[in-house]
Tab-separated table of C-alpha atoms and ligand atoms in Angstrom:
chain	number	residue	atom	x	y	z
P	1	MET	CA	22.116	13.533	-5.018
P	2	HIS	CA	18.823	15.067	-3.927
P	3	ILE	CA	16.935	17.247	-6.415
P	4	PRO	CA	14.526	19.579	-4.565
P	5	VAL	CA	10.908	19.035	-5.595
P	6	MET	CA	8.824	21.983	-6.934
P	7	LEU	CA	11.608	24.429	-6.036
P	8	ASN	CA	10.345	27.379	-8.118
P	9	GLU	CA	6.793	26.926	-6.866
P	10	VAL	CA	7.993	26.842	-3.233
P	11	ILE	CA	10.109	29.993	-3.623
P	12	ASP	CA	7.319	31.847	-5.482
P	13	SER	CA	4.739	30.911	-2.872
P	14	LEU	CA	6.929	31.943	0.083
P	15	ASN	CA	7.340	35.423	-1.436
P	16	ILE	CA	10.512	35.904	0.620
P	17	LYS	CA	11.182	39.252	2.316
P	18	PRO	CA	14.930	39.986	2.592
P	19	ASP	CA	14.552	40.767	6.317
P	20	GLY	CA	12.023	38.017	7.073
P	21	ILE	CA	12.352	34.945	9.259
P	22	TYR	CA	11.851	31.621	7.493
P	23	VAL	CA	11.773	28.023	8.703
P	24	ASP	CA	12.707	24.932	6.707
P	25	LEU	CA	11.377	21.997	8.727
P	26	THR	CA	12.982	19.365	6.483
P	27	LEU	CA	16.503	20.467	5.589
P	28	GLY	CA	17.550	17.256	3.746
P	29	ARG	CA	20.381	18.322	1.440
P	30	ALA	CA	19.386	22.003	1.665
P	31	GLY	CA	17.914	22.296	-1.831
P	32	HIS	CA	14.995	24.454	-0.692
P	33	ALA	CA	17.018	25.987	2.156
P	34	GLU	CA	19.756	27.222	-0.174
P	35	ALA	CA	17.248	28.911	-2.489
P	36	ILE	CA	15.510	30.567	0.478
P	37	LEU	CA	18.821	31.761	1.925
P	38	LYS	CA	19.793	33.374	-1.379
P	39	ASN	CA	16.792	35.701	-0.941
P	40	ILE	CA	17.591	36.624	2.666
P	41	VAL	CA	19.682	39.734	3.373
P	42	ASN	CA	19.028	40.793	6.983
P	43	GLY	CA	16.610	38.068	7.930
P	44	LYS	CA	17.192	34.524	9.095
P	45	LEU	CA	16.578	30.934	8.071
P	46	ILE	CA	16.175	28.285	10.758
P	47	ALA	CA	16.301	24.745	9.401
P	48	PHE	CA	15.510	21.456	11.107
P	49	ASP	CA	16.330	17.829	10.415
P	50	LYS	CA	16.346	14.839	12.717
P	51	ASP	CA	19.007	13.159	10.583
P	52	LYS	CA	22.492	14.176	11.772
P	53	ILE	CA	23.998	13.502	8.349
P	54	ALA	CA	21.554	15.944	6.727
P	55	ILE	CA	22.688	18.666	9.139
P	56	GLU	CA	26.402	17.953	8.604
P	57	GLU	CA	26.194	17.703	4.816
P	58	SER	CA	24.063	20.818	4.373
P	59	ARG	CA	26.106	23.221	6.479
P	60	GLY	CA	28.898	23.589	3.906
P	61	ARG	CA	26.413	24.240	1.105
P	62	LEU	CA	24.640	26.993	3.051
P	63	VAL	CA	27.837	28.699	4.287
P	64	GLU	CA	28.680	29.320	0.619
P	65	VAL	CA	25.534	31.505	0.379
P	66	ASN	CA	25.703	33.601	3.572
P	67	ASN	CA	25.637	33.113	7.355
P	68	HIS	CA	22.037	34.118	8.057
P	69	PHE	CA	21.028	30.606	9.044
P	70	GLN	CA	20.896	28.242	11.983
P	71	LEU	CA	20.596	24.459	11.773
P	72	ILE	CA	18.837	22.458	14.480
P	73	HIS	CA	19.091	18.696	14.898
P	74	SER	CA	15.618	17.864	16.163
P	75	ASP	CA	12.298	16.365	15.209
P	76	PHE	CA	10.302	19.165	13.624
P	77	LYS	CA	7.449	18.524	16.050
P	78	ASN	CA	9.546	20.516	18.577
P	79	PHE	CA	10.025	23.489	16.287
P	80	LYS	CA	7.891	25.958	18.235
P	81	ASP	CA	9.864	25.315	21.448
P	82	GLU	CA	13.178	25.382	19.596
P	83	LEU	CA	12.303	28.756	18.027
P	84	ALA	CA	11.212	30.075	21.443
P	85	LYS	CA	14.686	29.169	22.789
P	86	LEU	CA	16.097	31.478	20.105
P	87	GLY	CA	13.643	34.228	21.103
P	88	ILE	CA	11.616	33.778	17.892
P	89	LYS	CA	7.851	34.038	18.386
P	90	LYS	CA	6.724	34.848	14.832
P	91	VAL	CA	7.932	33.838	11.377
P	92	ASP	CA	7.142	34.822	7.793
P	93	GLY	CA	7.240	31.460	6.062
P	94	ILE	CA	7.519	27.750	6.767
P	95	ILE	CA	8.314	24.937	4.347
P	96	ALA	CA	8.034	21.200	4.991
P	97	ASP	CA	9.065	18.783	2.240
P	98	LEU	CA	7.934	15.538	3.843
P	99	GLY	CA	9.348	12.024	3.760
P	100	VAL	CA	12.873	10.818	3.064
P	101	SER	CA	15.614	12.314	0.928
P	102	SER	CA	17.349	10.571	-1.979
P	103	PRO	CA	20.620	10.068	-0.005
P	104	GLN	CA	18.631	8.330	2.745
P	105	LEU	CA	16.931	6.073	0.190
P	106	GLU	CA	20.089	5.369	-1.769
P	107	ASN	CA	22.199	4.330	1.229
P	108	LYS	CA	21.384	0.618	1.607
P	109	ASP	CA	22.574	0.631	5.229
P	110	ARG	CA	19.734	2.986	6.184
P	111	GLY	CA	17.240	0.255	5.207
P	112	PHE	CA	14.678	2.559	3.532
P	113	SER	CA	14.804	1.002	0.072
P	114	TYR	CA	12.962	-2.130	-1.007
P	115	ASN	CA	15.312	-2.392	-3.996
P	116	LYS	CA	18.582	-2.595	-2.059
P	117	ASP	CA	19.593	-5.213	0.458
P	118	GLY	CA	20.316	-3.774	3.874
P	119	TYR	CA	19.578	-4.100	7.581
P	120	LEU	CA	15.968	-3.251	8.549
P	121	ASP	CA	16.720	0.142	10.087
P	122	MET	CA	14.599	2.968	8.532
P	123	ARG	CA	15.406	5.488	11.284
P	124	MET	CA	15.713	9.096	10.161
P	125	ASN	CA	17.187	9.932	13.550
P	126	GLN	CA	20.222	7.750	14.256
P	127	ASP	CA	19.853	8.380	18.045
P	128	GLN	CA	16.427	6.754	18.202
P	129	SER	CA	16.172	3.196	19.506
P	130	LEU	CA	13.098	1.895	17.594
P	131	LYS	CA	14.106	0.420	14.228
P	132	ALA	CA	12.126	-1.290	11.468
P	133	TRP	CA	13.661	-4.580	12.678
P	134	ASP	CA	11.836	-4.231	16.011
P	135	ILE	CA	8.466	-3.755	14.316
P	136	VAL	CA	8.987	-6.614	11.863
P	137	ASN	CA	10.308	-9.052	14.464
P	138	ASN	CA	8.657	-8.078	17.753
P	139	TRP	CA	5.327	-6.355	17.161
P	140	SER	CA	2.055	-8.312	17.365
P	141	GLU	CA	0.202	-9.271	14.194
P	142	GLU	CA	-2.612	-6.898	15.151
P	143	ASP	CA	-0.262	-3.931	15.587
P	144	ILE	CA	1.377	-4.651	12.240
P	145	VAL	CA	-2.009	-4.845	10.508
P	146	ASN	CA	-2.939	-1.508	12.095
P	147	ILE	CA	0.111	0.306	10.733
P	148	PHE	CA	-0.466	-1.269	7.295
P	149	ILE	CA	-3.987	0.172	7.268
P	150	ASN	CA	-3.325	3.514	8.973
P	151	ASN	CA	0.004	4.456	7.405
P	152	ALA	CA	-0.117	3.253	3.833
P	153	ASP	CA	-3.240	1.583	2.558
P	154	VAL	CA	-1.484	-1.791	2.187
P	155	LYS	CA	-3.487	-4.319	0.157
P	156	MET	CA	-4.129	-7.651	1.934
P	157	PRO	CA	-2.693	-6.391	5.248
P	158	LYS	CA	-3.676	-9.453	7.313
P	159	ARG	CA	-2.139	-11.894	4.875
P	160	ILE	CA	1.170	-9.983	4.799
P	161	ALA	CA	1.284	-9.489	8.587
P	162	ASN	CA	0.654	-13.203	9.065
P	163	ALA	CA	3.478	-14.118	6.630
P	164	ILE	CA	5.823	-11.795	8.525
P	165	ILE	CA	5.023	-13.481	11.848
P	166	LYS	CA	5.538	-16.953	10.324
P	167	ASN	CA	8.866	-16.058	8.682
P	168	ARG	CA	10.522	-14.469	11.725
P	169	PRO	CA	13.334	-13.668	12.160
P	170	ILE	CA	13.476	-11.343	9.131
P	171	ASN	CA	16.742	-9.424	9.189
P	172	SER	CA	17.139	-7.637	5.886
P	173	THR	CA	15.099	-5.473	3.540
P	174	LEU	CA	15.175	-8.040	0.730
P	175	GLU	CA	14.152	-10.857	3.101
P	176	LEU	CA	11.125	-8.721	3.950
P	177	VAL	CA	10.389	-8.139	0.241
P	178	GLU	CA	10.582	-11.914	-0.366
P	179	THR	CA	8.232	-12.599	2.563
P	180	ILE	CA	5.695	-10.089	1.210
P	181	LYS	CA	5.836	-11.503	-2.313
P	182	SER	CA	5.673	-15.120	-1.153
P	183	CYS	CA	2.214	-14.703	0.379
P	184	LEU	CA	0.475	-12.738	-2.400
P	185	PRO	CA	-1.191	-13.885	-5.644
P	186	ALA	CA	0.966	-13.381	-8.753
P	187	LYS	CA	-1.663	-11.037	-10.202
P	188	ILE	CA	-1.279	-8.558	-7.325
P	189	ILE	CA	2.523	-8.691	-7.531
P	190	ARG	CA	2.412	-7.961	-11.282
P	191	GLN	CA	0.191	-4.870	-10.813
P	192	LYS	CA	2.534	-2.949	-8.503
P	193	ASN	CA	5.423	-3.899	-6.240
P	194	PRO	CA	3.555	-4.623	-2.970
P	195	ALA	CA	6.709	-3.876	-0.956
P	196	LYS	CA	6.275	-0.164	-1.690
P	197	THR	CA	3.298	0.392	0.618
P	198	VAL	CA	4.574	-2.061	3.252
P	199	PHE	CA	7.902	-0.198	3.464
P	200	GLN	CA	6.042	3.102	3.613
P	201	ALA	CA	3.831	1.857	6.473
P	202	ILE	CA	6.807	0.637	8.504
P	203	ARG	CA	8.895	3.774	7.820
P	204	VAL	CA	6.018	6.051	8.872
P	205	ALA	CA	5.666	4.044	12.116
P	206	VAL	CA	9.405	3.988	12.884
P	207	ASN	CA	9.651	7.754	12.475
P	208	ASN	CA	6.269	8.658	13.946
P	209	GLU	CA	5.671	10.704	10.822
P	210	LEU	CA	1.942	11.336	11.078
P	211	GLU	CA	2.048	12.531	14.697
P	212	SER	CA	4.915	14.921	13.914
P	213	LEU	CA	2.998	16.289	10.934
P	214	GLU	CA	-0.099	16.954	13.049
P	215	CYS	CA	2.012	18.851	15.606
P	216	ILE	CA	3.520	21.254	13.076
P	217	LEU	CA	0.198	22.195	11.476
P	218	LYS	CA	-1.286	23.784	14.575
P	219	ASP	CA	1.976	25.346	15.723
P	220	SER	CA	2.565	26.878	12.285
P	221	ILE	CA	-0.739	28.755	12.453
P	222	ASP	CA	0.235	30.250	15.830
P	223	LEU	CA	3.682	31.237	14.589
P	224	LEU	CA	2.887	32.780	11.202
P	225	ASN	CA	2.895	36.573	10.877
P	226	PRO	CA	0.090	38.184	8.838
P	227	ASN	CA	0.902	37.521	5.181
P	228	GLY	CA	2.941	34.522	6.278
P	229	VAL	CA	2.918	31.315	4.263
P	230	LEU	CA	2.982	27.632	5.195
P	231	ALA	CA	4.022	25.405	2.276
P	232	ILE	CA	3.898	21.620	2.618
P	233	ILE	CA	4.940	19.069	0.014
P	234	THR	CA	3.280	15.693	0.550
P	235	PHE	CA	4.095	12.432	-1.243
P	236	HIS	CA	1.344	9.992	-0.320
P	237	SER	CA	-2.384	10.117	0.228
P	238	ILE	CA	-2.350	9.566	3.993
P	239	GLU	CA	-0.093	12.515	4.861
P	240	ASP	CA	-1.765	14.601	2.155
P	241	ARG	CA	-5.218	13.974	3.642
P	242	ILE	CA	-4.024	15.247	7.046
P	243	VAL	CA	-2.821	18.539	5.526
P	244	LYS	CA	-5.829	18.900	3.229
P	245	ASN	CA	-8.330	18.370	6.070
P	246	PHE	CA	-6.477	20.739	8.385
P	247	PHE	CA	-6.386	23.505	5.765
P	248	GLY	CA	-10.012	22.764	4.832
P	249	ASP	CA	-11.168	23.195	8.450
P	250	LEU	CA	-9.363	26.533	8.714
P	251	ILE	CA	-11.144	28.038	5.733
P	252	LYS	CA	-14.526	26.460	6.417
P	253	SER	CA	-17.254	28.923	7.404
P	254	LYS	CA	-17.981	28.795	11.133
P	255	HIS	CA	-21.440	30.361	10.616
P	256	ASP	CA	-24.847	28.989	9.794
P	257	PRO	CA	-25.127	29.353	5.960
P	258	LYS	CA	-28.746	30.526	6.395
P	259	ILE	CA	-27.650	33.634	8.308
P	260	PRO	CA	-26.245	36.252	5.909
P	261	ILE	CA	-23.049	37.402	7.615
P	262	GLN	CA	-20.110	38.929	5.757
P	263	GLU	CA	-17.273	36.750	7.060
P	264	GLU	CA	-13.741	38.040	7.225
P	265	LYS	CA	-11.358	35.622	5.517
P	266	LYS	CA	-8.343	34.709	7.647
P	267	PHE	CA	-6.582	32.290	5.287
P	268	PHE	CA	-6.532	31.260	1.705
P	269	VAL	CA	-5.223	27.948	0.453
P	270	LYS	CA	-4.173	26.427	-2.834
P	271	VAL	CA	-2.636	23.238	-4.150
P	272	LEU	CA	-0.016	22.956	-6.899
P	273	TYR	CA	1.195	19.901	-8.794
P	274	PRO	CA	4.614	19.354	-10.397
P	275	LYS	CA	4.857	20.152	-14.091
P	276	GLU	CA	5.347	17.364	-16.651
P	277	GLU	CA	8.947	18.536	-17.333
P	278	GLU	CA	9.835	18.194	-13.662
P	279	ILE	CA	8.356	14.702	-13.410
P	280	LEU	CA	10.414	13.661	-16.436
P	281	THR	CA	13.690	14.777	-14.821
P	282	ASN	CA	12.925	13.933	-11.181
P	283	LYS	CA	11.030	10.719	-10.485
P	284	ARG	CA	10.474	11.721	-6.841
P	285	ALA	CA	8.235	14.587	-8.018
P	286	ARG	CA	5.669	12.162	-9.513
P	287	SER	CA	3.504	11.864	-6.433
P	288	ALA	CA	4.186	15.324	-4.973
P	289	LYS	CA	1.515	17.874	-4.061
P	290	LEU	CA	2.397	21.323	-2.778
P	291	ARG	CA	-0.271	22.625	-0.390
P	292	ILE	CA	0.022	26.310	0.432
P	293	LEU	CA	-1.703	28.212	3.222
P	294	HIS	CA	-1.536	31.990	3.226
P	295	LYS	CA	-2.385	33.810	6.466
P	296	ILE	CA	-4.179	37.006	5.576
A	1	SAM	C1	12.360	15.048	1.357
A	1	SAM	S1	13.710	15.384	2.375
A	1	SAM	C2	13.898	17.131	2.270
A	1	SAM	C3	14.753	17.560	1.133
A	1	SAM	C4	15.073	19.020	1.116
A	1	SAM	N1	13.899	19.831	0.971
A	1	SAM	C5	16.062	19.340	0.010
A	1	SAM	O1	15.704	20.048	-0.934
A	1	SAM	O2	17.201	18.878	0.072
A	1	SAM	C6	13.031	15.234	3.973
A	1	SAM	C7	14.021	15.452	5.102
A	1	SAM	O3	13.262	15.743	6.265
A	1	SAM	C8	13.746	15.011	7.346
A	1	SAM	N2	12.587	14.774	8.212
A	1	SAM	C9	11.472	14.064	7.924
A	1	SAM	N3	10.633	14.077	8.967
A	1	SAM	C10	11.215	14.817	9.934
A	1	SAM	C11	10.831	15.203	11.251
A	1	SAM	N4	9.684	14.807	11.816
A	1	SAM	N5	11.660	16.004	11.937
A	1	SAM	C12	12.838	16.420	11.400
A	1	SAM	N6	13.269	16.066	10.183
A	1	SAM	C13	12.461	15.277	9.447
A	1	SAM	C14	14.342	13.761	6.758
A	1	SAM	O4	15.354	13.273	7.612
A	1	SAM	C15	14.889	14.267	5.417
A	1	SAM	O5	16.221	14.659	5.537
């Protein structure tokens, strides 16, 4: 089961108009989508997911609410083009709840979890050819080190990449966990499971997560109506930094601070954190940050 993270905060920040057009870029199991749809009367919700199972499983849940929705099986980086195909040029709110859903993590055959033994897959989109197995078994040591550094802040990246190369072939998630642990000092392993960041780095590479995120930021600004809201939930520092810097650049003054000009504000931004009660009932919320951009 997937419990939507910061649901009340997302719905409050979107300030949904009954006749508005809203986009959920990360449908998952429709937790946020269902709550948005409940507030829509004459408007429309368009929701995206590149995981076919997410689309299939969510449809039944949303039909129970009303039929003002459309589901699109696609990477969200294409969302502007997909909306254009539907004749939609402007929207009132966009939500992206990044990363993987609980059903993806819990299904050992998807290969996302470092606690369950499964094939090294990690694809969100089952039609894609690149799998985690290809990275682990075919990529060069240098390329593996690069994704460790760029996608997840992996400690001792060279040592782990070298152990991976030496232990090839590595076929399963737990074989990969063993390889990681075998090359690190006991002290490091005791501090925090080192597989967490390695799995994150590989998953982000398999699914091209950072590039897709960068695409939606710019396109969202073009698509939002005045008073429109972009809400993004991030779960790790690398994706969060991309959103934070993008929002920061938008609100930064473009004028020389020495020249006294009254600047018209075009956006305001804020960041919200999950409440203690939510973290206690939903472990996934622990590392969440909700970044909100309001187009004035
Ligand atoms: C954290 S879950 C979303 C959960 C959802 N908000 C809910 O309440 O059920 C993220 C979902 O987004 C999908 N996803 C992640 N990146 C994507 C991308 N670039 N394009 C399309 N879907 C993506 C994943 O497949 C996953 O189903």
